[in-house]
């Protein structure tokens, strides 16, 4: 195990001495390319927003700079070699910001948020940017009319974010959609869906901000990369807040996610803690809102679909005809390129956790129309599926969870507390979360009727 510190630097002239802790391995994160342009996609995001008439605040830029530190650590510090237990890493970040006192005051909130999100032990420190970079955001011009956007939402290329975009556009909104490019299949899905929406809603002023941020192999000395990426939603949320800070009005960043995935109750006792993702959990979103309030950001984050299953979202979509046409272009699979060894292209496997929830949702939400998605395992009932192989693991876990809840329905209000605290939620909202968890499992249960699994 090794402890790591990542220190952000604003160019070669940023040489302030920052002592390392006992046994820490230091990695320098250079934030500037050329004379003044911010690196890692941040400078381009500022320029892209400026062309859309949106000028983020200095705090907005600092949020994205913090996210770059988090993303670098999360994707380039190996859990296998750098932790004692094969999972928990010890990571310290030293982040240059415009107002260190303001950031230091909210540091404990961000630490709690990151510890919960990734299962690691984080420590944050903030220092002043060099004087030359006291201001890096572009100043908004004097104008009578602000940016054209009255809606702000994450746009991942998945089914839920597609439904969220369609609902906003059908309701007459003008959204600014936020995308992190990620790997190729995800990026392609985002672009295909966005272009399809632009064609269908021709003449509408909605648009998209897209960020590409990745760090090279070997970025952290002596460590391989890390593919669990439990912190990916931190970058995604930060990009949305960065954009929202330039809208010149109070804003809500919408995170379209069905309630079953948002709460993400472990399907079996082994999928606890950081082994079960918490990217849109209510506790995580709540800590973001606490931090934004402390930073003085006039915005908040909400999941408008927290009390709906994925099937209910599909069924209630404001333009079902358009949704049916675009479903095949959306991407839900956890590993859409894993069929390459079989000579297959990018497609849904059909048996990972997100594929099973998607399949169940489309059976429920599009009926009587069939699910138009191409799956590698198209017929789950054609043969018994091996629970020692990836094709059967998640299916059997779902079967066990469904059987457990059918036998003891009163467990639902208890089980929803397993992934994380729900003290922010009122008793009525907790009851609603238990309901969406139960209905979500029932959706998947209907899909798995007649599906057989066995060990080997």
Coordinates of C-alpha atoms in Angstrom, one line a residue:
X1 CA 0.0 0.0 0.0
X2 CA 1.1 3.6 -0.8
X3 CA -0.5 6.9 0.2
X4 CA -0.8 9.3 -2.7
X5 CA -0.9 13.1 -3.0
X6 CA -1.9 14.9 -6.2
X7 CA -0.8 18.5 -6.4
X8 CA -2.4 20.8 -9.0
X9 CA 0.0 23.4 -10.5
X10 CA -0.8 26.4 -12.7
X11 CA 2.1 26.2 -15.1
X12 CA 5.9 25.9 -14.6
X13 CA 6.0 29.2 -12.6
X14 CA 3.8 27.7 -9.9
X15 CA 6.6 26.4 -7.6
X16 CA 5.3 27.0 -4.1
X17 CA 6.7 24.4 -1.7
X18 CA 4.1 22.0 -0.4
X19 CA 5.5 19.3 2.0
X20 CA 4.4 15.7 1.5
X21 CA 3.0 13.7 4.3
X22 CA 4.7 10.6 5.8
X23 CA 5.3 8.1 3.0
X24 CA 3.2 9.9 0.4
X25 CA 3.9 9.5 -3.3
X26 CA 3.6 12.9 -5.0
X27 CA 2.1 13.3 -8.5
X28 CA 2.1 16.8 -10.2
X29 CA -1.1 17.7 -12.1
X30 CA -0.2 20.4 -14.6
X31 CA -3.3 22.4 -15.2
X32 CA -2.0 24.8 -17.9
X33 CA -0.9 24.2 -21.5
X34 CA 0.8 26.9 -23.4
X35 CA 0.8 30.3 -21.8
X36 CA -2.7 30.5 -20.2
X37 CA -5.0 27.8 -21.5
X38 CA -6.3 25.3 -19.0
X39 CA -5.5 21.7 -19.9
X40 CA -7.5 18.4 -19.7
X41 CA -10.4 19.7 -21.6
X42 CA -11.2 22.5 -19.2
X43 CA -10.0 25.4 -21.4
X44 CA -11.9 24.0 -24.3
X45 CA -15.1 23.7 -22.2
X46 CA -14.7 27.3 -21.2
X47 CA -14.4 28.3 -24.9
X48 CA -17.2 26.0 -26.0
X49 CA -19.5 27.5 -23.4
X50 CA -18.5 31.0 -24.4
X51 CA -19.6 30.3 -27.9
X52 CA -23.0 29.4 -26.5
X53 CA -23.2 32.6 -24.6
X54 CA -22.5 31.0 -21.3
X55 CA -19.7 32.3 -19.1
X56 CA -19.0 30.2 -16.0
X57 CA -17.9 31.7 -12.7
X58 CA -14.5 31.4 -11.1
X59 CA -16.1 29.0 -8.5
X60 CA -17.6 27.0 -11.5
X61 CA -14.1 26.7 -13.0
X62 CA -12.7 25.6 -9.6
X63 CA -15.3 22.9 -9.3
X64 CA -14.2 21.5 -12.6
X65 CA -10.5 21.8 -11.6
X66 CA -11.3 19.9 -8.4
X67 CA -13.0 17.2 -10.5
X68 CA -9.9 16.9 -12.7
X69 CA -7.9 16.0 -9.6
X70 CA -10.5 13.5 -8.5
X71 CA -10.7 11.9 -11.9
X72 CA -7.0 11.6 -12.2
X73 CA -6.7 9.9 -8.8
X74 CA -9.7 7.7 -9.4
X75 CA -8.6 6.4 -12.8
X76 CA -4.8 6.3 -12.3
X77 CA -4.3 5.0 -8.8
X78 CA -4.6 1.2 -8.9
X79 CA -6.7 -0.4 -6.1
X80 CA -4.9 -3.7 -6.6
X81 CA -1.3 -2.4 -5.9
X82 CA -1.9 0.8 -3.9
X83 CA -4.3 -0.4 -1.2
X84 CA -4.0 -2.8 1.7
X85 CA -7.3 -4.5 1.2
X86 CA -7.5 -4.5 -2.7
X87 CA -10.0 -1.6 -2.6
X88 CA -9.5 1.3 -0.2
X89 CA -6.9 3.9 -1.4
X90 CA -5.6 6.8 0.7
X91 CA -5.6 9.9 -1.5
X92 CA -4.8 13.6 -0.7
X93 CA -5.5 16.4 -3.2
X94 CA -4.0 19.9 -3.0
X95 CA -6.1 22.1 -5.3
X96 CA -5.4 25.7 -6.4
X97 CA -8.5 27.8 -6.3
X98 CA -9.6 31.4 -6.5
X99 CA -10.8 31.6 -2.9
X100 CA -9.1 29.1 -0.6
X101 CA -11.0 30.1 2.5
X102 CA -14.4 29.5 0.9
X103 CA -13.2 26.1 -0.3
X104 CA -11.6 25.1 3.0
X105 CA -15.0 25.7 4.7
X106 CA -16.7 23.1 2.6
X107 CA -13.8 20.6 2.4
X108 CA -15.4 18.3 5.0
X109 CA -18.5 18.0 2.9
X110 CA -16.5 17.0 -0.2
X111 CA -14.5 14.6 1.8
X112 CA -17.6 12.9 3.1
X113 CA -19.1 12.8 -0.4
X114 CA -16.0 11.3 -2.0
X115 CA -15.5 8.7 0.8
X116 CA -19.1 7.6 0.3
X117 CA -18.9 7.6 -3.5
X118 CA -15.7 5.7 -4.0
X119 CA -15.0 3.8 -0.7
X120 CA -11.6 5.4 -0.4
X121 CA -10.1 7.7 2.2
X122 CA -9.8 11.2 0.8
X123 CA -8.2 14.3 2.2
X124 CA -8.5 17.8 0.6
X125 CA -6.5 20.9 0.9
X126 CA -6.9 24.2 -1.0
X127 CA -4.4 26.9 -1.8
X128 CA -4.5 30.2 -3.8
X129 CA -3.9 30.1 -7.5
X130 CA -0.8 32.0 -8.6
X131 CA -1.5 35.7 -8.9
X132 CA -1.2 35.5 -12.7
X133 CA -4.2 33.1 -12.8
X134 CA -6.3 35.0 -10.3
X135 CA -9.0 35.1 -13.0
X136 CA -9.3 32.4 -15.6
X137 CA -13.0 32.4 -16.5
X138 CA -14.1 34.6 -19.3
X139 CA -16.1 37.7 -18.2
X140 CA -19.7 37.8 -19.4
X141 CA -20.5 40.7 -21.8
X142 CA -22.8 43.4 -20.9
X143 CA -26.2 42.4 -22.3
X144 CA -29.9 42.7 -21.7
X145 CA -30.8 39.1 -22.5
X146 CA -28.9 36.2 -20.9
X147 CA -28.1 32.7 -22.3
X148 CA -31.0 31.0 -24.1
X149 CA -31.1 27.9 -21.9
X150 CA -33.8 27.4 -19.3
X151 CA -33.0 23.8 -18.5
X152 CA -29.8 21.9 -17.6
X153 CA -29.5 18.2 -17.6
X154 CA -26.9 15.4 -17.8
X155 CA -26.9 13.5 -21.1
X156 CA -25.0 10.3 -20.9
X157 CA -26.2 8.4 -24.0
X158 CA -28.2 6.1 -21.8
X159 CA -32.0 5.4 -22.0
X160 CA -32.8 7.5 -18.9
X161 CA -31.0 10.6 -20.1
X162 CA -32.7 10.2 -23.5
X163 CA -36.1 10.2 -21.8
X164 CA -35.1 13.2 -19.7
X165 CA -34.1 15.2 -22.8
X166 CA -37.3 14.2 -24.8
X167 CA -39.5 15.2 -21.8
X168 CA -37.8 18.5 -21.4
X169 CA -38.1 19.3 -25.2
X170 CA -41.7 18.2 -25.4
X171 CA -42.5 20.5 -22.4
X172 CA -41.2 23.5 -24.3
X173 CA -37.9 23.8 -22.5
X174 CA -34.5 24.8 -24.0
X175 CA -32.0 22.5 -22.3
X176 CA -28.3 22.7 -22.2
X177 CA -27.3 19.0 -22.2
X178 CA -24.1 18.0 -20.4
X179 CA -22.0 15.1 -21.7
X180 CA -18.7 13.5 -20.6
X181 CA -17.3 11.8 -23.7
X182 CA -15.8 8.8 -22.0
X183 CA -14.9 5.7 -24.0
X184 CA -15.7 5.4 -27.7
X185 CA -19.0 3.5 -27.5
X186 CA -20.5 5.9 -25.0
X187 CA -19.3 9.0 -26.9
X188 CA -20.8 7.6 -30.1
X189 CA -24.2 7.0 -28.5
X190 CA -24.3 10.5 -27.1
X191 CA -23.5 12.1 -30.4
X192 CA -25.9 9.9 -32.4
X193 CA -28.8 10.7 -30.0
X194 CA -28.0 14.4 -29.8
X195 CA -27.9 14.7 -33.6
X196 CA -31.2 12.8 -33.8
X197 CA -32.8 15.1 -31.3
X198 CA -31.5 18.2 -33.2
X199 CA -33.0 16.8 -36.4
X200 CA -36.4 16.0 -34.8
X201 CA -36.6 19.4 -32.9
X202 CA -35.2 21.4 -35.8
X203 CA -35.0 25.1 -35.1
X204 CA -35.0 24.7 -31.4
X205 CA -32.1 26.5 -29.5
X206 CA -31.1 23.6 -27.2
X207 CA -27.4 22.6 -27.3
X208 CA -24.8 20.4 -25.7
X209 CA -21.6 20.9 -23.7
X210 CA -19.2 17.9 -24.2
X211 CA -16.0 17.4 -22.2
X212 CA -13.2 14.9 -22.9
X213 CA -10.9 14.3 -19.9
X214 CA -8.5 11.4 -19.6
X215 CA -5.1 10.9 -18.1
X216 CA -2.3 8.8 -19.7
X217 CA -1.1 5.5 -18.4
X218 CA 1.8 6.0 -16.0
X219 CA 0.4 9.4 -14.9
X220 CA 0.9 8.3 -11.3
X221 CA 4.4 7.0 -10.8
X222 CA 4.6 3.3 -10.2
X223 CA 0.9 2.6 -10.4
X224 CA -1.1 1.0 -13.1
X225 CA -4.5 2.4 -14.1
X226 CA -7.8 1.6 -12.4
X227 CA -11.0 0.6 -14.2
X228 CA -13.6 0.6 -11.4
X229 CA -14.1 4.4 -11.8
X230 CA -16.5 4.7 -8.9
X231 CA -15.9 8.5 -9.0
X232 CA -17.0 9.1 -12.5
X233 CA -20.2 10.9 -11.5
X234 CA -18.2 13.5 -9.6
X235 CA -16.7 14.7 -12.9
X236 CA -20.1 14.5 -14.6
X237 CA -21.9 16.5 -11.9
X238 CA -19.0 19.0 -11.7
X239 CA -19.2 19.7 -15.4
X240 CA -22.9 20.4 -15.1
X241 CA -22.4 22.8 -12.2
X242 CA -19.6 24.5 -14.1
X243 CA -22.0 25.1 -16.9
X244 CA -24.8 26.1 -14.6
X245 CA -22.7 28.7 -12.9
X246 CA -22.8 30.7 -16.2
X247 CA -26.5 30.8 -16.7
X248 CA -26.9 34.1 -14.8
X249 CA -30.0 32.8 -12.9
X250 CA -30.8 30.2 -10.3
X251 CA -30.5 26.7 -11.9
X252 CA -31.3 23.1 -11.3
X253 CA -29.0 20.4 -12.7
X254 CA -31.3 17.5 -13.6
X255 CA -29.8 14.0 -13.2
X256 CA -32.2 11.6 -15.0
X257 CA -32.0 8.3 -13.3
X258 CA -34.7 5.7 -12.4
X259 CA -35.3 5.1 -8.7
X260 CA -34.2 1.5 -8.7
X261 CA -30.6 2.3 -9.9
X262 CA -30.5 5.6 -7.9
X263 CA -31.0 3.8 -4.6
X264 CA -29.1 0.7 -5.9
X265 CA -29.9 -1.8 -3.1
X266 CA -27.4 -4.6 -3.2
X267 CA -28.9 -7.7 -4.9
X268 CA -27.0 -10.0 -2.5
X269 CA -25.0 -9.6 0.7
X270 CA -21.6 -9.5 -1.1
X271 CA -22.5 -6.3 -3.1
X272 CA -22.1 -3.9 -0.3
X273 CA -20.1 -0.7 0.2
X274 CA -18.0 0.5 -2.7
X275 CA -18.8 -2.7 -4.7
X276 CA -22.2 -1.2 -5.3
X277 CA -22.1 2.1 -7.2
X278 CA -23.6 5.2 -5.6
X279 CA -23.4 7.6 -8.5
X280 CA -26.9 9.0 -8.1
X281 CA -27.8 8.0 -4.5
X282 CA -29.9 10.5 -2.6
X283 CA -27.2 10.9 0.1
X284 CA -24.6 11.7 -2.5
X285 CA -26.8 14.3 -4.3
X286 CA -27.7 15.8 -0.9
X287 CA -24.0 16.3 0.0
X288 CA -23.5 18.0 -3.4
X289 CA -26.3 20.4 -2.6
X290 CA -24.8 21.2 0.9
X291 CA -21.4 21.9 -0.8
X292 CA -23.0 24.2 -3.4
X293 CA -24.8 26.1 -0.8
X294 CA -21.6 26.6 1.2
X295 CA -19.7 27.7 -1.9
X296 CA -22.4 30.3 -2.7
X297 CA -23.4 28.7 -6.0
X298 CA -27.0 29.6 -6.9
X299 CA -28.0 26.1 -8.1
X300 CA -28.8 22.6 -6.9
X301 CA -28.9 19.0 -8.2
X302 CA -32.1 17.0 -8.5
X303 CA -33.1 13.6 -9.9
X304 CA -36.6 14.2 -11.4
X305 CA -37.3 10.5 -11.8
X306 CA -36.3 9.3 -8.3
X307 CA -39.7 7.8 -7.7
X308 CA -40.1 6.0 -11.0
X309 CA -38.9 2.7 -12.3
X310 CA -37.1 2.6 -15.7
X311 CA -40.2 1.0 -17.2
X312 CA -42.5 3.7 -15.8
X313 CA -40.1 6.3 -17.2
X314 CA -40.4 4.7 -20.7
X315 CA -44.1 4.4 -20.5
X316 CA -44.7 8.0 -19.4
X317 CA -42.2 9.5 -21.9
X318 CA -43.7 12.6 -23.5
X319 CA -43.1 11.4 -27.0
X320 CA -43.3 7.6 -27.1
X321 CA -43.0 7.4 -30.9
X322 CA -39.7 9.3 -30.9
X323 CA -38.4 7.2 -27.9
X324 CA -39.2 3.9 -29.8
X325 CA -37.3 5.2 -32.8
X326 CA -34.2 6.2 -30.8
X327 CA -34.1 3.3 -28.3
X328 CA -31.6 1.3 -30.4
X329 CA -29.1 4.1 -30.4
X330 CA -29.1 4.5 -26.6
X331 CA -26.5 2.6 -24.6
X332 CA -27.0 1.0 -21.3
X333 CA -24.6 -2.0 -21.3
X334 CA -21.8 -2.1 -18.6
X335 CA -19.3 -3.4 -21.2
X336 CA -20.7 -2.9 -24.8
X337 CA -17.5 -4.0 -26.5
X338 CA -16.9 -7.3 -24.7
X339 CA -18.3 -9.3 -27.6
X340 CA -15.4 -8.3 -29.9
X341 CA -13.7 -11.7 -29.2
X342 CA -16.7 -13.3 -30.8
X343 CA -16.4 -11.0 -33.8
X344 CA -19.3 -8.8 -32.7
X345 CA -19.5 -5.0 -32.8
X346 CA -20.5 -2.7 -30.1
X347 CA -23.8 -3.9 -28.7
X348 CA -25.7 -4.8 -25.5
X349 CA -24.7 -8.1 -23.9
X350 CA -28.2 -8.6 -22.5
X351 CA -27.2 -10.1 -19.2
X352 CA -25.3 -7.5 -17.1
X353 CA -27.2 -5.6 -14.4
X354 CA -27.9 -2.5 -16.5
X355 CA -28.9 -4.6 -19.5
X356 CA -31.4 -6.6 -17.4
X357 CA -33.0 -3.5 -16.0
X358 CA -33.2 -2.0 -19.5
X359 CA -34.7 -5.1 -21.0
X360 CA -37.3 -5.3 -18.2
X361 CA -38.1 -1.6 -18.6
X362 CA -38.6 -1.8 -22.3
X363 CA -40.8 -4.9 -22.1
X364 CA -43.0 -3.0 -19.5
X365 CA -42.7 0.5 -21.0
X366 CA -43.0 -0.1 -24.8
X367 CA -45.7 -2.8 -24.8
X368 CA -47.3 -4.0 -27.0
X369 CA -44.3 -3.0 -29.1
X370 CA -41.2 -5.2 -28.8
X371 CA -37.8 -4.1 -27.5
X372 CA -35.8 -3.1 -30.6
X373 CA -32.4 -3.5 -29.0
X374 CA -29.9 -6.0 -30.3
X375 CA -28.6 -8.2 -27.5
X376 CA -25.7 -10.7 -27.6
X377 CA -27.8 -13.2 -25.6
X378 CA -31.2 -12.5 -27.2
X379 CA -33.3 -15.2 -25.6
X380 CA -32.6 -15.6 -21.9
X381 CA -34.9 -18.7 -21.8
X382 CA -33.2 -20.7 -24.6
X383 CA -30.9 -22.6 -22.2
X384 CA -29.9 -22.7 -18.6
X385 CA -27.4 -19.9 -17.9
X386 CA -24.2 -20.7 -16.0
X387 CA -24.0 -18.7 -12.7
X388 CA -20.2 -19.2 -12.7
X389 CA -19.9 -17.2 -15.9
X390 CA -20.8 -13.6 -16.5
X391 CA -24.0 -14.5 -18.4
X392 CA -25.6 -15.9 -15.3
X393 CA -24.1 -14.1 -12.3
X394 CA -26.4 -11.0 -12.3
X395 CA -29.4 -13.0 -13.3
X396 CA -29.1 -15.3 -10.4
X397 CA -28.5 -12.3 -8.0
X398 CA -31.7 -10.7 -9.3
X399 CA -33.6 -14.0 -8.8
X400 CA -32.4 -14.3 -5.2
X401 CA -33.3 -10.7 -4.5
X402 CA -36.7 -11.0 -6.1
X403 CA -37.5 -14.3 -4.2
X404 CA -36.4 -12.7 -0.9
X405 CA -38.7 -9.7 -1.4
X406 CA -41.6 -11.8 -2.5
X407 CA -41.3 -13.9 0.6
X408 CA -40.9 -10.9 2.9
X409 CA -42.4 -7.7 1.3
X410 CA -41.9 -5.9 4.6
X411 CA -38.1 -5.9 3.9
X412 CA -38.3 -3.2 1.3
X413 CA -38.4 -0.2 3.7
X414 CA -35.4 -1.8 5.5
X415 CA -33.3 -2.8 2.5
X416 CA -33.4 0.7 1.0
X417 CA -31.1 1.9 3.8
X418 CA -28.3 -0.6 3.1
X419 CA -26.6 1.4 0.3
X420 CA -26.3 4.6 2.3
X421 CA -28.0 7.0 4.7
X422 CA -31.4 8.4 3.9
X423 CA -31.7 10.9 6.7
X424 CA -32.3 13.8 4.1
X425 CA -35.4 12.1 3.0
X426 CA -38.8 12.6 4.7
X427 CA -40.8 9.5 5.8
X428 CA -43.1 10.0 2.8
X429 CA -40.1 10.0 0.4
X430 CA -38.6 7.0 2.1
X431 CA -41.8 5.1 1.7
X432 CA -41.8 6.1 -2.0
X433 CA -38.2 4.8 -2.4
X434 CA -39.3 1.5 -0.9
X435 CA -42.1 1.4 -3.4
X436 CA -40.0 2.1 -6.4
X437 CA -37.5 -0.5 -5.2
X438 CA -40.2 -3.1 -5.0
X439 CA -41.8 -2.2 -8.4
X440 CA -38.3 -2.2 -10.0
X441 CA -37.6 -5.7 -8.9
X442 CA -41.1 -6.7 -10.0
X443 CA -40.3 -5.4 -13.5
X444 CA -37.1 -7.5 -13.7
X445 CA -39.0 -10.4 -12.2
X446 CA -41.4 -10.3 -15.1
X447 CA -38.5 -10.4 -17.6
X448 CA -36.9 -13.4 -15.8
X449 CA -40.0 -15.5 -15.8
X450 CA -38.9 -18.9 -17.2
X451 CA -35.2 -18.1 -17.1
X452 CA -33.1 -20.9 -15.7
X453 CA -29.8 -20.7 -14.0
X454 CA -27.4 -23.3 -12.6
X455 CA -23.8 -23.5 -11.4
X456 CA -21.8 -25.0 -14.2

